[in-house]
Short mmCIF file of C-alpha atoms in Angstrom, two decimals:
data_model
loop_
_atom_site.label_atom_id
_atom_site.label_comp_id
_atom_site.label_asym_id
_atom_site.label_seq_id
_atom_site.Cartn_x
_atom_site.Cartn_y
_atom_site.Cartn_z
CA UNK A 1 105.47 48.90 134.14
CA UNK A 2 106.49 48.57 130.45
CA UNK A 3 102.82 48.91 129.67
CA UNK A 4 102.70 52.32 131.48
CA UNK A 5 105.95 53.52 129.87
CA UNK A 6 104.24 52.57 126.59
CA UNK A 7 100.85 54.35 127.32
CA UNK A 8 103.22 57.21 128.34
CA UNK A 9 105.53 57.16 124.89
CA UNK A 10 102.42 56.93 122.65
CA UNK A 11 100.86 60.29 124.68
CA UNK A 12 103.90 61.85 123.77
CA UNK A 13 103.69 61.00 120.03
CA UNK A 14 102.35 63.17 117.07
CA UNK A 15 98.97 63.75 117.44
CA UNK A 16 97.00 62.78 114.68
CA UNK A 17 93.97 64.75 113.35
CA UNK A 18 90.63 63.50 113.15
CA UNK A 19 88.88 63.69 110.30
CA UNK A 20 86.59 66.67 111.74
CA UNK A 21 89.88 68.57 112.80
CA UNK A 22 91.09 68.29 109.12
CA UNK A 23 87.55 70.18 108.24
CA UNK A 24 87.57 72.75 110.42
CA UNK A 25 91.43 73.59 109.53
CA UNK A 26 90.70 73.36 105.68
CA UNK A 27 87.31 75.65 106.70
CA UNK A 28 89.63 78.52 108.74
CA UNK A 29 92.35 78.57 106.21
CA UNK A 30 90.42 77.80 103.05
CA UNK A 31 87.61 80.73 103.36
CA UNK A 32 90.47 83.72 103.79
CA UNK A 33 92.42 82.41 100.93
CA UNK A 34 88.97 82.08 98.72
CA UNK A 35 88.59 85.36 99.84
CA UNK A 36 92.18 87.01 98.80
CA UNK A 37 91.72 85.14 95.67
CA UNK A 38 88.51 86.30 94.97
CA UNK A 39 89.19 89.83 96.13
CA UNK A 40 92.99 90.62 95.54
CA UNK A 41 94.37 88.11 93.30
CA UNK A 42 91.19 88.18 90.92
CA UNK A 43 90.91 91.30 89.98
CA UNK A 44 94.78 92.03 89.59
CA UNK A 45 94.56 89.10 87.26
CA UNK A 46 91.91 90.36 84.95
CA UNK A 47 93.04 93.84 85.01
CA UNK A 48 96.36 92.49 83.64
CA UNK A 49 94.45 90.60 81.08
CA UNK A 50 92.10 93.07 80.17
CA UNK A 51 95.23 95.84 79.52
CA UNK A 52 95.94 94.14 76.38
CA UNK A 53 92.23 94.48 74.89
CA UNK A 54 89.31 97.12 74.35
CA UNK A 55 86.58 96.94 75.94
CA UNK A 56 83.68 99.32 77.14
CA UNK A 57 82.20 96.94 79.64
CA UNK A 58 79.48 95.74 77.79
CA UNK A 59 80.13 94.67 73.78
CA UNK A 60 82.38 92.12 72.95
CA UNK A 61 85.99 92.32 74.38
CA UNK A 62 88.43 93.27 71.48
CA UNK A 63 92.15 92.09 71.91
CA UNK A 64 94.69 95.25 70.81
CA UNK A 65 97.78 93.54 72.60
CA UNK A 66 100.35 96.02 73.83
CA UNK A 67 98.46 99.19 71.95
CA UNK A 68 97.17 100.72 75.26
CA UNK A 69 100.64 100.99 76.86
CA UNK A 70 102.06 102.69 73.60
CA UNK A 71 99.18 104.86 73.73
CA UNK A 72 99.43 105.65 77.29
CA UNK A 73 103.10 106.45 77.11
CA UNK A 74 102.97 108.35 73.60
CA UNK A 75 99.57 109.38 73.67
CA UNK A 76 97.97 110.40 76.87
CA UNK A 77 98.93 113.92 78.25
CA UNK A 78 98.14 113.18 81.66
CA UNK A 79 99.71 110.26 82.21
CA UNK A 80 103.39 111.53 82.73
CA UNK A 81 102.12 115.04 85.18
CA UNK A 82 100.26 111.84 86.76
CA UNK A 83 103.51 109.95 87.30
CA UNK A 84 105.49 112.86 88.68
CA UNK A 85 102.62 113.61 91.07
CA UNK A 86 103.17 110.04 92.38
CA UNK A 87 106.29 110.19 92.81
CA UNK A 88 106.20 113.28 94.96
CA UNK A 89 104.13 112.07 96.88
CA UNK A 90 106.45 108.76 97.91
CA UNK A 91 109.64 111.57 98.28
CA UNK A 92 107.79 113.78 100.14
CA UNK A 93 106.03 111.43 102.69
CA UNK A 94 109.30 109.29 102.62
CA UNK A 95 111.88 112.38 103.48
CA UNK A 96 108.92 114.92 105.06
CA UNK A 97 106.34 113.46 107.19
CA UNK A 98 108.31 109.73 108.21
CA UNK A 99 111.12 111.63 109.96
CA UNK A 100 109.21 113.83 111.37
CA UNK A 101 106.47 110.80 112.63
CA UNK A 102 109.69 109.64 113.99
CA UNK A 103 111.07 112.93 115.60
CA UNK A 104 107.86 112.98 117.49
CA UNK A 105 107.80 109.22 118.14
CA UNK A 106 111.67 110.10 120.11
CA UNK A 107 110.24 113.05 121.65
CA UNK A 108 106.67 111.25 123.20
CA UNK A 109 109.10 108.46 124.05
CA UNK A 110 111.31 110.44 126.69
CA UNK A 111 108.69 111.01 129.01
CA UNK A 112 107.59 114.87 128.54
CA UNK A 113 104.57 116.17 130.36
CA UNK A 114 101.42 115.32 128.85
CA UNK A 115 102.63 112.28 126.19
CA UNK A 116 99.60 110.43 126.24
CA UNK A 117 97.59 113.99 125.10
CA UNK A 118 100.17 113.97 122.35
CA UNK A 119 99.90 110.56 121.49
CA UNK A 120 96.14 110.85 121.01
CA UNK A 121 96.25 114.26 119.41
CA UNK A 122 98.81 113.16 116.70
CA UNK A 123 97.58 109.90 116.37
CA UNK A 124 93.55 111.17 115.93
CA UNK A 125 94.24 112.22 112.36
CA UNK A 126 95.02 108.44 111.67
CA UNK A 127 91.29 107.46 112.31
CA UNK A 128 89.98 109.69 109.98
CA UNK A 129 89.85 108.80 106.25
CA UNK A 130 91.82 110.31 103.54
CA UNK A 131 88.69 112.02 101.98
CA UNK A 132 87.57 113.22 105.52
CA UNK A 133 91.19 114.56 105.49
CA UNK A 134 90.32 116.46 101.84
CA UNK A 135 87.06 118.13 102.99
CA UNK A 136 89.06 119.62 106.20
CA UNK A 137 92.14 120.92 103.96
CA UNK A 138 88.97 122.74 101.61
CA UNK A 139 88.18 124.09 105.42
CA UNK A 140 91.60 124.99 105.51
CA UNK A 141 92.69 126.24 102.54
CA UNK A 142 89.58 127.54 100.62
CA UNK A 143 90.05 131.11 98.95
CA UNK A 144 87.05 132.17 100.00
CA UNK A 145 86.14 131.20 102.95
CA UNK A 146 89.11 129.17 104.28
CA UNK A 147 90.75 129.58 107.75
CA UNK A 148 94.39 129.96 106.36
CA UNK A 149 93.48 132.85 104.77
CA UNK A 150 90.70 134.78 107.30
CA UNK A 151 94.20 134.18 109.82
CA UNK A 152 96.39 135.77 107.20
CA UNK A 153 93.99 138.68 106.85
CA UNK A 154 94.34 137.95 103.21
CA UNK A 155 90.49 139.20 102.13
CA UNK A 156 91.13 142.11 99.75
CA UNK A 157 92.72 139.57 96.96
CA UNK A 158 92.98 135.67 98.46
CA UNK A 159 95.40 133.44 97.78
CA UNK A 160 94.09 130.46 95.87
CA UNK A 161 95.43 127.63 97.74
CA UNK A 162 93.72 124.87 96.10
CA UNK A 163 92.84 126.38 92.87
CA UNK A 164 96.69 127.18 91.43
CA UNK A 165 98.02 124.32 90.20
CA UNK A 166 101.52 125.53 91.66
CA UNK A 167 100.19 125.89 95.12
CA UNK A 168 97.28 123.06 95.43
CA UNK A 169 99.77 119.56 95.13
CA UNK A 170 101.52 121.23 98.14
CA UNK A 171 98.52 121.87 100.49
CA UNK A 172 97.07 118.40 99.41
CA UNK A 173 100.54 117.06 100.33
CA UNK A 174 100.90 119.00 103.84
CA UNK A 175 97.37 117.39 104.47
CA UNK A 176 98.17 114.06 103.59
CA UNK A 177 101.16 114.19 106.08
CA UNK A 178 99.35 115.46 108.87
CA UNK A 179 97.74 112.14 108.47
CA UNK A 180 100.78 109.78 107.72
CA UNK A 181 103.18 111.51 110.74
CA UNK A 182 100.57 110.11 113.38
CA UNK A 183 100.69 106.94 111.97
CA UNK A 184 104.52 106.80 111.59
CA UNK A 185 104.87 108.19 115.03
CA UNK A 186 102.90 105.20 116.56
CA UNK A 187 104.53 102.92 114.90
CA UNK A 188 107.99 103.62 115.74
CA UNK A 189 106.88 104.88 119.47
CA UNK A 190 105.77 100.73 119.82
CA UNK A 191 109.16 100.36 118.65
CA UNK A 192 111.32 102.31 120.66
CA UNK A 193 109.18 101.49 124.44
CA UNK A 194 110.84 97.68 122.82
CA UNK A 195 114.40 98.69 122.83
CA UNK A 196 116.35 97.11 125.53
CA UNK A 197 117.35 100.18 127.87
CA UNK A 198 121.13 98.36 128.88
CA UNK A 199 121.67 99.09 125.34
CA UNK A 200 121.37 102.95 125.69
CA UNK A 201 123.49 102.30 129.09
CA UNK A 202 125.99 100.92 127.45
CA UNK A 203 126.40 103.30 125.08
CA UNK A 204 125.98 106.28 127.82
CA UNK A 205 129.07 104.15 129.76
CA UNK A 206 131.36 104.58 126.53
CA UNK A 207 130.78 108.01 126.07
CA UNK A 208 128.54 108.25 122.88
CA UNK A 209 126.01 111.21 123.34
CA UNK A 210 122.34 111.07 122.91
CA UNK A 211 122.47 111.64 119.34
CA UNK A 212 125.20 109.02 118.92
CA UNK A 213 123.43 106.60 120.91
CA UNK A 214 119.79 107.24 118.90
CA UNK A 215 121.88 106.49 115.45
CA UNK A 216 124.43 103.76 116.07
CA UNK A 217 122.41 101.86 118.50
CA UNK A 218 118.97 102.89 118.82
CA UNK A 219 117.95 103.21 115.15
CA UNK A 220 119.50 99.75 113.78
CA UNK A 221 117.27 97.99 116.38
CA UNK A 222 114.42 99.64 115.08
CA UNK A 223 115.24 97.99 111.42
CA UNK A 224 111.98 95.96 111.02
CA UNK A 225 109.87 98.52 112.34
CA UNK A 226 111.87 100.62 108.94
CA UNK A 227 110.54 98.11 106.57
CA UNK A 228 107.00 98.39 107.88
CA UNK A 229 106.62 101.96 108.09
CA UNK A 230 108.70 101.73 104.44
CA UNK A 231 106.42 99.52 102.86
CA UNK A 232 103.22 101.43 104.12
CA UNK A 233 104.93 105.08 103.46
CA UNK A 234 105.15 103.47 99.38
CA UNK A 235 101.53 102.02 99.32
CA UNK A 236 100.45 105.41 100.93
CA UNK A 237 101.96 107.50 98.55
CA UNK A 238 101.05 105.23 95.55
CA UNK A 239 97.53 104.26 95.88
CA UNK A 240 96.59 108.00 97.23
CA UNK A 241 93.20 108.90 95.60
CA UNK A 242 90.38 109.91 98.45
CA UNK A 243 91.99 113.22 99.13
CA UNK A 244 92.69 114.59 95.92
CA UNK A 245 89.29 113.38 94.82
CA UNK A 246 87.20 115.09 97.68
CA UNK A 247 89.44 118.61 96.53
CA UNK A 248 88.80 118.78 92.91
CA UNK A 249 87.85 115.53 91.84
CA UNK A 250 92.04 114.67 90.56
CA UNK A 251 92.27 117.71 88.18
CA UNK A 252 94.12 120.98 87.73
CA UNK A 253 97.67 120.25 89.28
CA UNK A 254 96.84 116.82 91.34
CA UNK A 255 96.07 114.65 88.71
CA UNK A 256 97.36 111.04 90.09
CA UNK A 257 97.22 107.38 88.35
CA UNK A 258 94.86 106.33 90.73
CA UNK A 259 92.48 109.21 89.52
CA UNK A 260 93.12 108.18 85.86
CA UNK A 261 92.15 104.68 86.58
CA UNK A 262 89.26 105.85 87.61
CA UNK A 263 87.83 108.09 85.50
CA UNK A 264 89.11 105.78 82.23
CA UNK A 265 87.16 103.02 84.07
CA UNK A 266 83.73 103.97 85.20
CA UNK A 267 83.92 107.84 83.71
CA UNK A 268 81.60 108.46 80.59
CA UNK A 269 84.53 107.12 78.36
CA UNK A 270 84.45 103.57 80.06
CA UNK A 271 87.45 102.71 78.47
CA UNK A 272 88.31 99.39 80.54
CA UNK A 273 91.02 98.28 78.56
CA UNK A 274 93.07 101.41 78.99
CA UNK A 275 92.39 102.17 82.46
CA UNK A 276 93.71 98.45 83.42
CA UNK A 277 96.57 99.31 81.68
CA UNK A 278 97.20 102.52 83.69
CA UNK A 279 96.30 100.12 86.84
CA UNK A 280 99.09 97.52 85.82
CA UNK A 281 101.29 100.38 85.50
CA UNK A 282 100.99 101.62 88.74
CA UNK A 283 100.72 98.27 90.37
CA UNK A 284 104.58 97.36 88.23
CA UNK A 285 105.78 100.21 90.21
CA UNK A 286 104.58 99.63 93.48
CA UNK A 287 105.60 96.13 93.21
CA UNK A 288 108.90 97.65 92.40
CA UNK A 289 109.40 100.09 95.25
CA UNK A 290 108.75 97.74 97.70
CA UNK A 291 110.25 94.20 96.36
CA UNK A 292 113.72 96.62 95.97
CA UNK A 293 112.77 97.93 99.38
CA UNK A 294 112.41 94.68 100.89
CA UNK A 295 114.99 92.89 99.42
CA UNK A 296 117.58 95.81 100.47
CA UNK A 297 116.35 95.53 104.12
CA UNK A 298 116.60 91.94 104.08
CA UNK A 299 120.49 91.68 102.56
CA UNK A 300 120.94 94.36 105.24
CA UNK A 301 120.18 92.05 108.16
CA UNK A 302 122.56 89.20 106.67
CA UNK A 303 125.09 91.45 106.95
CA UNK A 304 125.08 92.23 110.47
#
Protein backbone atom coordinates (compact mmCIF):
# COMPACT_ATOMS: atom_id res chain seq x y z
CA UNK A 1 0.00 0.00 0.00
CA UNK A 2 2.65 2.61 0.96
CA UNK A 3 4.51 1.48 -2.11
CA UNK A 4 1.48 2.36 -4.33
CA UNK A 5 0.89 5.69 -2.57
CA UNK A 6 4.58 6.32 -3.33
CA UNK A 7 4.45 5.26 -7.08
CA UNK A 8 1.33 7.53 -7.02
CA UNK A 9 3.16 10.79 -5.22
CA UNK A 10 6.23 10.50 -7.52
CA UNK A 11 3.60 10.50 -10.83
CA UNK A 12 2.37 13.52 -9.45
CA UNK A 13 5.80 15.23 -9.11
CA UNK A 14 7.57 17.73 -11.54
CA UNK A 15 8.29 16.17 -14.53
CA UNK A 16 11.69 16.33 -15.49
CA UNK A 17 12.93 16.85 -19.10
CA UNK A 18 14.99 14.56 -20.91
CA UNK A 19 17.80 15.58 -22.42
CA UNK A 20 16.10 15.36 -26.06
CA UNK A 21 13.07 17.48 -24.68
CA UNK A 22 15.62 20.20 -23.60
CA UNK A 23 16.75 20.13 -27.55
CA UNK A 24 13.78 20.34 -29.12
CA UNK A 25 12.58 23.32 -26.65
CA UNK A 26 15.98 25.22 -27.11
CA UNK A 27 15.37 24.29 -31.19
CA UNK A 28 11.47 25.90 -31.16
CA UNK A 29 12.38 28.86 -29.10
CA UNK A 30 15.97 29.40 -30.15
CA UNK A 31 15.38 29.59 -34.17
CA UNK A 32 12.48 32.55 -33.82
CA UNK A 33 14.60 34.51 -31.50
CA UNK A 34 17.82 33.97 -34.00
CA UNK A 35 15.48 35.07 -36.34
CA UNK A 36 14.11 38.50 -34.60
CA UNK A 37 17.64 39.09 -33.81
CA UNK A 38 18.87 38.64 -37.05
CA UNK A 39 15.97 40.39 -38.72
CA UNK A 40 14.58 43.11 -36.27
CA UNK A 41 17.02 43.67 -33.64
CA UNK A 42 20.08 43.63 -36.17
CA UNK A 43 19.39 45.96 -38.37
CA UNK A 44 17.84 48.56 -35.81
CA UNK A 45 21.18 48.13 -34.16
CA UNK A 46 23.40 49.02 -37.04
CA UNK A 47 21.21 51.65 -38.34
CA UNK A 48 21.66 53.33 -34.93
CA UNK A 49 25.33 52.83 -35.25
CA UNK A 50 25.74 53.74 -38.64
CA UNK A 51 23.68 57.37 -37.95
CA UNK A 52 26.70 58.65 -36.36
CA UNK A 53 29.13 57.94 -39.47
CA UNK A 54 29.38 58.43 -43.41
CA UNK A 55 29.28 55.97 -45.40
CA UNK A 56 28.30 55.23 -49.14
CA UNK A 57 28.08 51.50 -48.77
CA UNK A 58 31.16 50.58 -50.15
CA UNK A 59 34.57 52.75 -49.01
CA UNK A 60 35.60 52.84 -45.67
CA UNK A 61 32.99 53.86 -42.98
CA UNK A 62 33.85 57.45 -41.70
CA UNK A 63 32.66 58.31 -38.06
CA UNK A 64 30.99 62.17 -38.08
CA UNK A 65 29.23 61.55 -34.58
CA UNK A 66 26.07 63.56 -34.13
CA UNK A 67 26.72 65.71 -37.61
CA UNK A 68 23.88 63.94 -39.54
CA UNK A 69 21.15 64.82 -36.99
CA UNK A 70 22.32 68.58 -36.99
CA UNK A 71 22.27 68.39 -40.59
CA UNK A 72 19.00 66.77 -40.86
CA UNK A 73 17.33 69.18 -38.51
CA UNK A 74 19.20 72.46 -39.83
CA UNK A 75 19.95 71.35 -43.13
CA UNK A 76 17.57 69.19 -44.98
CA UNK A 77 14.40 70.93 -46.43
CA UNK A 78 12.39 67.96 -46.55
CA UNK A 79 12.80 66.64 -43.49
CA UNK A 80 10.35 68.90 -41.42
CA UNK A 81 7.20 68.87 -44.59
CA UNK A 82 8.25 65.03 -44.02
CA UNK A 83 7.50 65.15 -40.29
CA UNK A 84 4.23 67.04 -40.57
CA UNK A 85 3.10 64.57 -43.26
CA UNK A 86 3.61 61.88 -40.57
CA UNK A 87 1.99 63.24 -38.23
CA UNK A 88 -1.16 63.73 -40.22
CA UNK A 89 -1.27 60.77 -41.06
CA UNK A 90 -1.35 59.27 -37.17
CA UNK A 91 -4.25 62.32 -36.44
CA UNK A 92 -6.07 61.59 -39.25
CA UNK A 93 -6.24 57.71 -39.13
CA UNK A 94 -6.39 58.08 -35.23
CA UNK A 95 -9.58 60.69 -35.16
CA UNK A 96 -10.91 59.77 -39.04
CA UNK A 97 -10.87 56.28 -40.11
CA UNK A 98 -10.59 54.37 -36.23
CA UNK A 99 -13.99 55.82 -35.22
CA UNK A 100 -15.42 55.32 -38.07
CA UNK A 101 -13.86 51.35 -38.29
CA UNK A 102 -15.60 51.39 -35.05
CA UNK A 103 -19.01 53.07 -36.03
CA UNK A 104 -19.27 50.32 -38.54
CA UNK A 105 -17.92 47.61 -36.22
CA UNK A 106 -21.39 48.84 -33.75
CA UNK A 107 -23.48 48.95 -36.69
CA UNK A 108 -22.43 45.13 -38.32
CA UNK A 109 -22.66 44.12 -34.68
CA UNK A 110 -26.56 44.77 -34.18
CA UNK A 111 -27.63 42.36 -36.55
CA UNK A 112 -28.73 44.44 -39.83
CA UNK A 113 -29.63 42.60 -42.98
CA UNK A 114 -26.82 41.47 -44.92
CA UNK A 115 -23.71 41.89 -42.09
CA UNK A 116 -21.68 39.24 -43.29
CA UNK A 117 -21.76 41.11 -47.09
CA UNK A 118 -20.59 44.08 -45.10
CA UNK A 119 -18.14 42.42 -43.18
CA UNK A 120 -16.46 41.04 -46.29
CA UNK A 121 -16.92 44.14 -48.36
CA UNK A 122 -15.25 46.44 -45.70
CA UNK A 123 -12.93 44.07 -44.61
CA UNK A 124 -11.64 43.11 -48.55
CA UNK A 125 -9.63 46.32 -48.70
CA UNK A 126 -7.55 44.84 -45.73
CA UNK A 127 -6.12 42.00 -48.01
CA UNK A 128 -4.89 44.16 -50.46
CA UNK A 129 -1.49 45.88 -50.03
CA UNK A 130 -0.87 49.46 -49.47
CA UNK A 131 0.72 49.91 -52.99
CA UNK A 132 -2.20 47.88 -54.59
CA UNK A 133 -4.23 50.50 -52.61
CA UNK A 134 -1.96 53.49 -54.51
CA UNK A 135 -2.43 52.17 -58.09
CA UNK A 136 -6.44 52.06 -57.44
CA UNK A 137 -6.51 55.77 -55.89
CA UNK A 138 -4.34 56.77 -59.52
CA UNK A 139 -7.67 54.81 -60.94
CA UNK A 140 -9.50 56.99 -58.84
CA UNK A 141 -8.22 60.14 -58.81
CA UNK A 142 -6.15 60.59 -62.06
CA UNK A 143 -6.77 64.03 -63.95
CA UNK A 144 -6.96 62.52 -66.94
CA UNK A 145 -8.44 59.65 -67.02
CA UNK A 146 -9.63 59.06 -63.42
CA UNK A 147 -13.18 57.96 -62.37
CA UNK A 148 -13.68 60.86 -59.78
CA UNK A 149 -13.50 63.15 -62.33
CA UNK A 150 -15.35 61.36 -65.68
CA UNK A 151 -18.38 61.16 -62.55
CA UNK A 152 -17.96 64.85 -61.87
CA UNK A 153 -18.18 65.63 -65.56
CA UNK A 154 -15.11 67.63 -64.87
CA UNK A 155 -13.40 67.15 -68.67
CA UNK A 156 -13.21 70.72 -70.01
CA UNK A 157 -10.39 71.70 -67.21
CA UNK A 158 -9.76 68.54 -64.54
CA UNK A 159 -9.06 68.81 -61.26
CA UNK A 160 -5.61 67.55 -60.43
CA UNK A 161 -6.20 65.34 -57.60
CA UNK A 162 -2.91 63.84 -57.21
CA UNK A 163 -0.78 66.33 -58.87
CA UNK A 164 -1.53 69.62 -56.39
CA UNK A 165 0.31 69.32 -53.57
CA UNK A 166 -2.77 70.87 -51.59
CA UNK A 167 -5.13 68.28 -52.82
CA UNK A 168 -2.87 64.93 -53.30
CA UNK A 169 -1.89 64.24 -49.17
CA UNK A 170 -5.73 64.23 -48.83
CA UNK A 171 -6.73 61.67 -51.55
CA UNK A 172 -3.62 59.53 -50.50
CA UNK A 173 -5.02 59.86 -46.95
CA UNK A 174 -8.86 59.03 -47.86
CA UNK A 175 -7.20 55.91 -49.59
CA UNK A 176 -5.19 54.84 -46.88
CA UNK A 177 -8.36 54.85 -44.62
CA UNK A 178 -10.46 52.98 -46.80
CA UNK A 179 -7.90 50.42 -45.97
CA UNK A 180 -7.33 50.97 -42.13
CA UNK A 181 -11.46 51.33 -41.32
CA UNK A 182 -11.84 47.53 -42.44
CA UNK A 183 -9.23 46.56 -40.38
CA UNK A 184 -10.35 48.61 -37.32
CA UNK A 185 -13.85 47.48 -37.88
CA UNK A 186 -12.83 43.74 -37.52
CA UNK A 187 -11.03 44.20 -34.84
CA UNK A 188 -13.37 45.82 -32.57
CA UNK A 189 -16.48 43.71 -34.20
CA UNK A 190 -14.30 40.43 -32.45
CA UNK A 191 -14.51 42.61 -29.59
CA UNK A 192 -17.86 43.61 -29.12
CA UNK A 193 -19.59 39.70 -30.23
CA UNK A 194 -17.10 39.23 -26.57
CA UNK A 195 -18.98 41.59 -24.42
CA UNK A 196 -21.07 39.93 -21.89
CA UNK A 197 -24.79 40.82 -23.02
CA UNK A 198 -26.14 40.96 -18.93
CA UNK A 199 -23.95 43.88 -19.00
CA UNK A 200 -25.99 45.85 -21.65
CA UNK A 201 -29.14 44.38 -19.56
CA UNK A 202 -28.15 45.81 -16.76
CA UNK A 203 -27.63 48.93 -17.96
CA UNK A 204 -31.06 48.82 -20.13
CA UNK A 205 -32.72 47.85 -16.38
CA UNK A 206 -31.29 51.26 -14.90
CA UNK A 207 -32.40 53.33 -17.50
CA UNK A 208 -29.16 54.35 -19.43
CA UNK A 209 -29.98 54.60 -23.25
CA UNK A 210 -28.16 52.97 -26.02
CA UNK A 211 -25.70 55.60 -26.31
CA UNK A 212 -25.15 55.63 -22.55
CA UNK A 213 -24.84 52.05 -22.38
CA UNK A 214 -22.17 51.89 -25.64
CA UNK A 215 -19.91 54.62 -23.57
CA UNK A 216 -20.04 53.84 -19.87
CA UNK A 217 -20.23 50.18 -20.22
CA UNK A 218 -19.65 48.90 -23.54
CA UNK A 219 -16.55 50.88 -24.58
CA UNK A 220 -14.39 50.40 -21.20
CA UNK A 221 -14.69 46.61 -21.81
CA UNK A 222 -13.39 47.01 -25.08
CA UNK A 223 -10.03 48.70 -23.44
CA UNK A 224 -7.47 46.11 -24.70
CA UNK A 225 -8.94 45.78 -27.94
CA UNK A 226 -8.08 50.17 -27.74
CA UNK A 227 -4.49 49.46 -27.22
CA UNK A 228 -4.28 47.07 -30.13
CA UNK A 229 -6.05 48.90 -32.67
CA UNK A 230 -3.89 52.07 -30.94
CA UNK A 231 -0.68 50.59 -31.34
CA UNK A 232 -1.37 49.37 -35.02
CA UNK A 233 -3.30 52.84 -35.99
CA UNK A 234 0.60 54.52 -34.84
CA UNK A 235 2.74 51.89 -36.75
CA UNK A 236 0.25 52.39 -39.70
CA UNK A 237 0.50 55.89 -39.85
CA UNK A 238 4.31 55.94 -39.17
CA UNK A 239 5.88 53.40 -41.30
CA UNK A 240 3.36 54.36 -44.37
CA UNK A 241 5.50 54.24 -47.58
CA UNK A 242 3.86 51.67 -50.38
CA UNK A 243 1.09 54.05 -51.21
CA UNK A 244 2.66 57.23 -51.55
CA UNK A 245 5.42 55.50 -53.45
CA UNK A 246 3.16 53.71 -56.12
CA UNK A 247 1.47 57.67 -56.60
CA UNK A 248 4.47 59.71 -57.23
CA UNK A 249 7.26 57.94 -55.94
CA UNK A 250 7.06 60.29 -52.15
CA UNK A 251 7.35 63.72 -53.91
CA UNK A 252 5.38 66.90 -54.52
CA UNK A 253 3.16 67.25 -51.29
CA UNK A 254 3.55 63.48 -49.76
CA UNK A 255 6.96 63.43 -49.02
CA UNK A 256 7.15 61.02 -45.74
CA UNK A 257 10.36 59.83 -43.56
CA UNK A 258 9.92 56.53 -44.72
CA UNK A 259 10.38 57.86 -48.40
CA UNK A 260 13.50 59.84 -47.28
CA UNK A 261 15.03 56.79 -45.83
CA UNK A 262 14.76 55.42 -48.81
CA UNK A 263 15.87 57.38 -51.34
CA UNK A 264 19.06 58.66 -48.93
CA UNK A 265 19.72 54.87 -48.70
CA UNK A 266 19.70 53.04 -51.95
CA UNK A 267 18.90 56.40 -54.25
CA UNK A 268 21.93 57.58 -56.47
CA UNK A 269 23.20 59.61 -53.37
CA UNK A 270 23.64 56.37 -51.19
CA UNK A 271 24.15 58.32 -48.33
CA UNK A 272 23.82 55.45 -45.55
CA UNK A 273 24.87 57.35 -42.77
CA UNK A 274 22.21 59.99 -43.13
CA UNK A 275 19.39 57.95 -44.10
CA UNK A 276 19.94 55.76 -40.73
CA UNK A 277 19.78 58.78 -39.06
CA UNK A 278 16.39 59.78 -40.57
CA UNK A 279 15.45 55.92 -39.74
CA UNK A 280 16.45 56.37 -35.94
CA UNK A 281 14.45 59.38 -36.03
CA UNK A 282 11.42 57.96 -37.01
CA UNK A 283 11.89 54.79 -35.10
CA UNK A 284 12.52 57.49 -31.55
CA UNK A 285 9.11 58.58 -32.39
CA UNK A 286 7.30 55.59 -32.93
CA UNK A 287 8.83 54.15 -29.94
CA UNK A 288 7.45 57.20 -28.33
CA UNK A 289 3.84 57.15 -29.44
CA UNK A 290 3.33 53.88 -28.46
CA UNK A 291 5.52 53.32 -25.08
CA UNK A 292 3.30 56.74 -23.90
CA UNK A 293 0.36 54.94 -25.43
CA UNK A 294 0.91 51.86 -23.65
CA UNK A 295 1.94 52.97 -20.54
CA UNK A 296 -1.31 55.37 -20.35
CA UNK A 297 -3.55 52.31 -21.10
CA UNK A 298 -1.86 50.28 -18.64
CA UNK A 299 -2.04 53.01 -15.47
CA UNK A 300 -5.63 53.18 -16.78
CA UNK A 301 -6.49 49.59 -15.89
CA UNK A 302 -4.84 49.97 -12.27
CA UNK A 303 -7.14 52.41 -11.71
CA UNK A 304 -10.27 50.68 -12.17
Amino acid sequence: MALNTARRTGRRGPRRFTPRDLAVLGTLLGIPLLLDIVVIWGPTLASVALSFTSWDGIGEIRWVGTDNYANLFTGYPPFWPAARHNLLWLAFLGLVATPFGLLLAVLVDRGVRFSRFYQSTFYMPVVLSLAVVGFIAQLVFSRDQGALNAVLGDTGDPTDWLGDPDLNIWMVLLAAAWRHTGYVMILYLAGLKAVDPSLKEAAAIDGAGETQTFFRVVLPTLRPVNVIVGVITVIEALRAFDIVYAVNKGRNGLELLSVLVTDNIIGEAARIGFGSAIAVVLLTVSLGFVVTYLVQEIRGEKTR
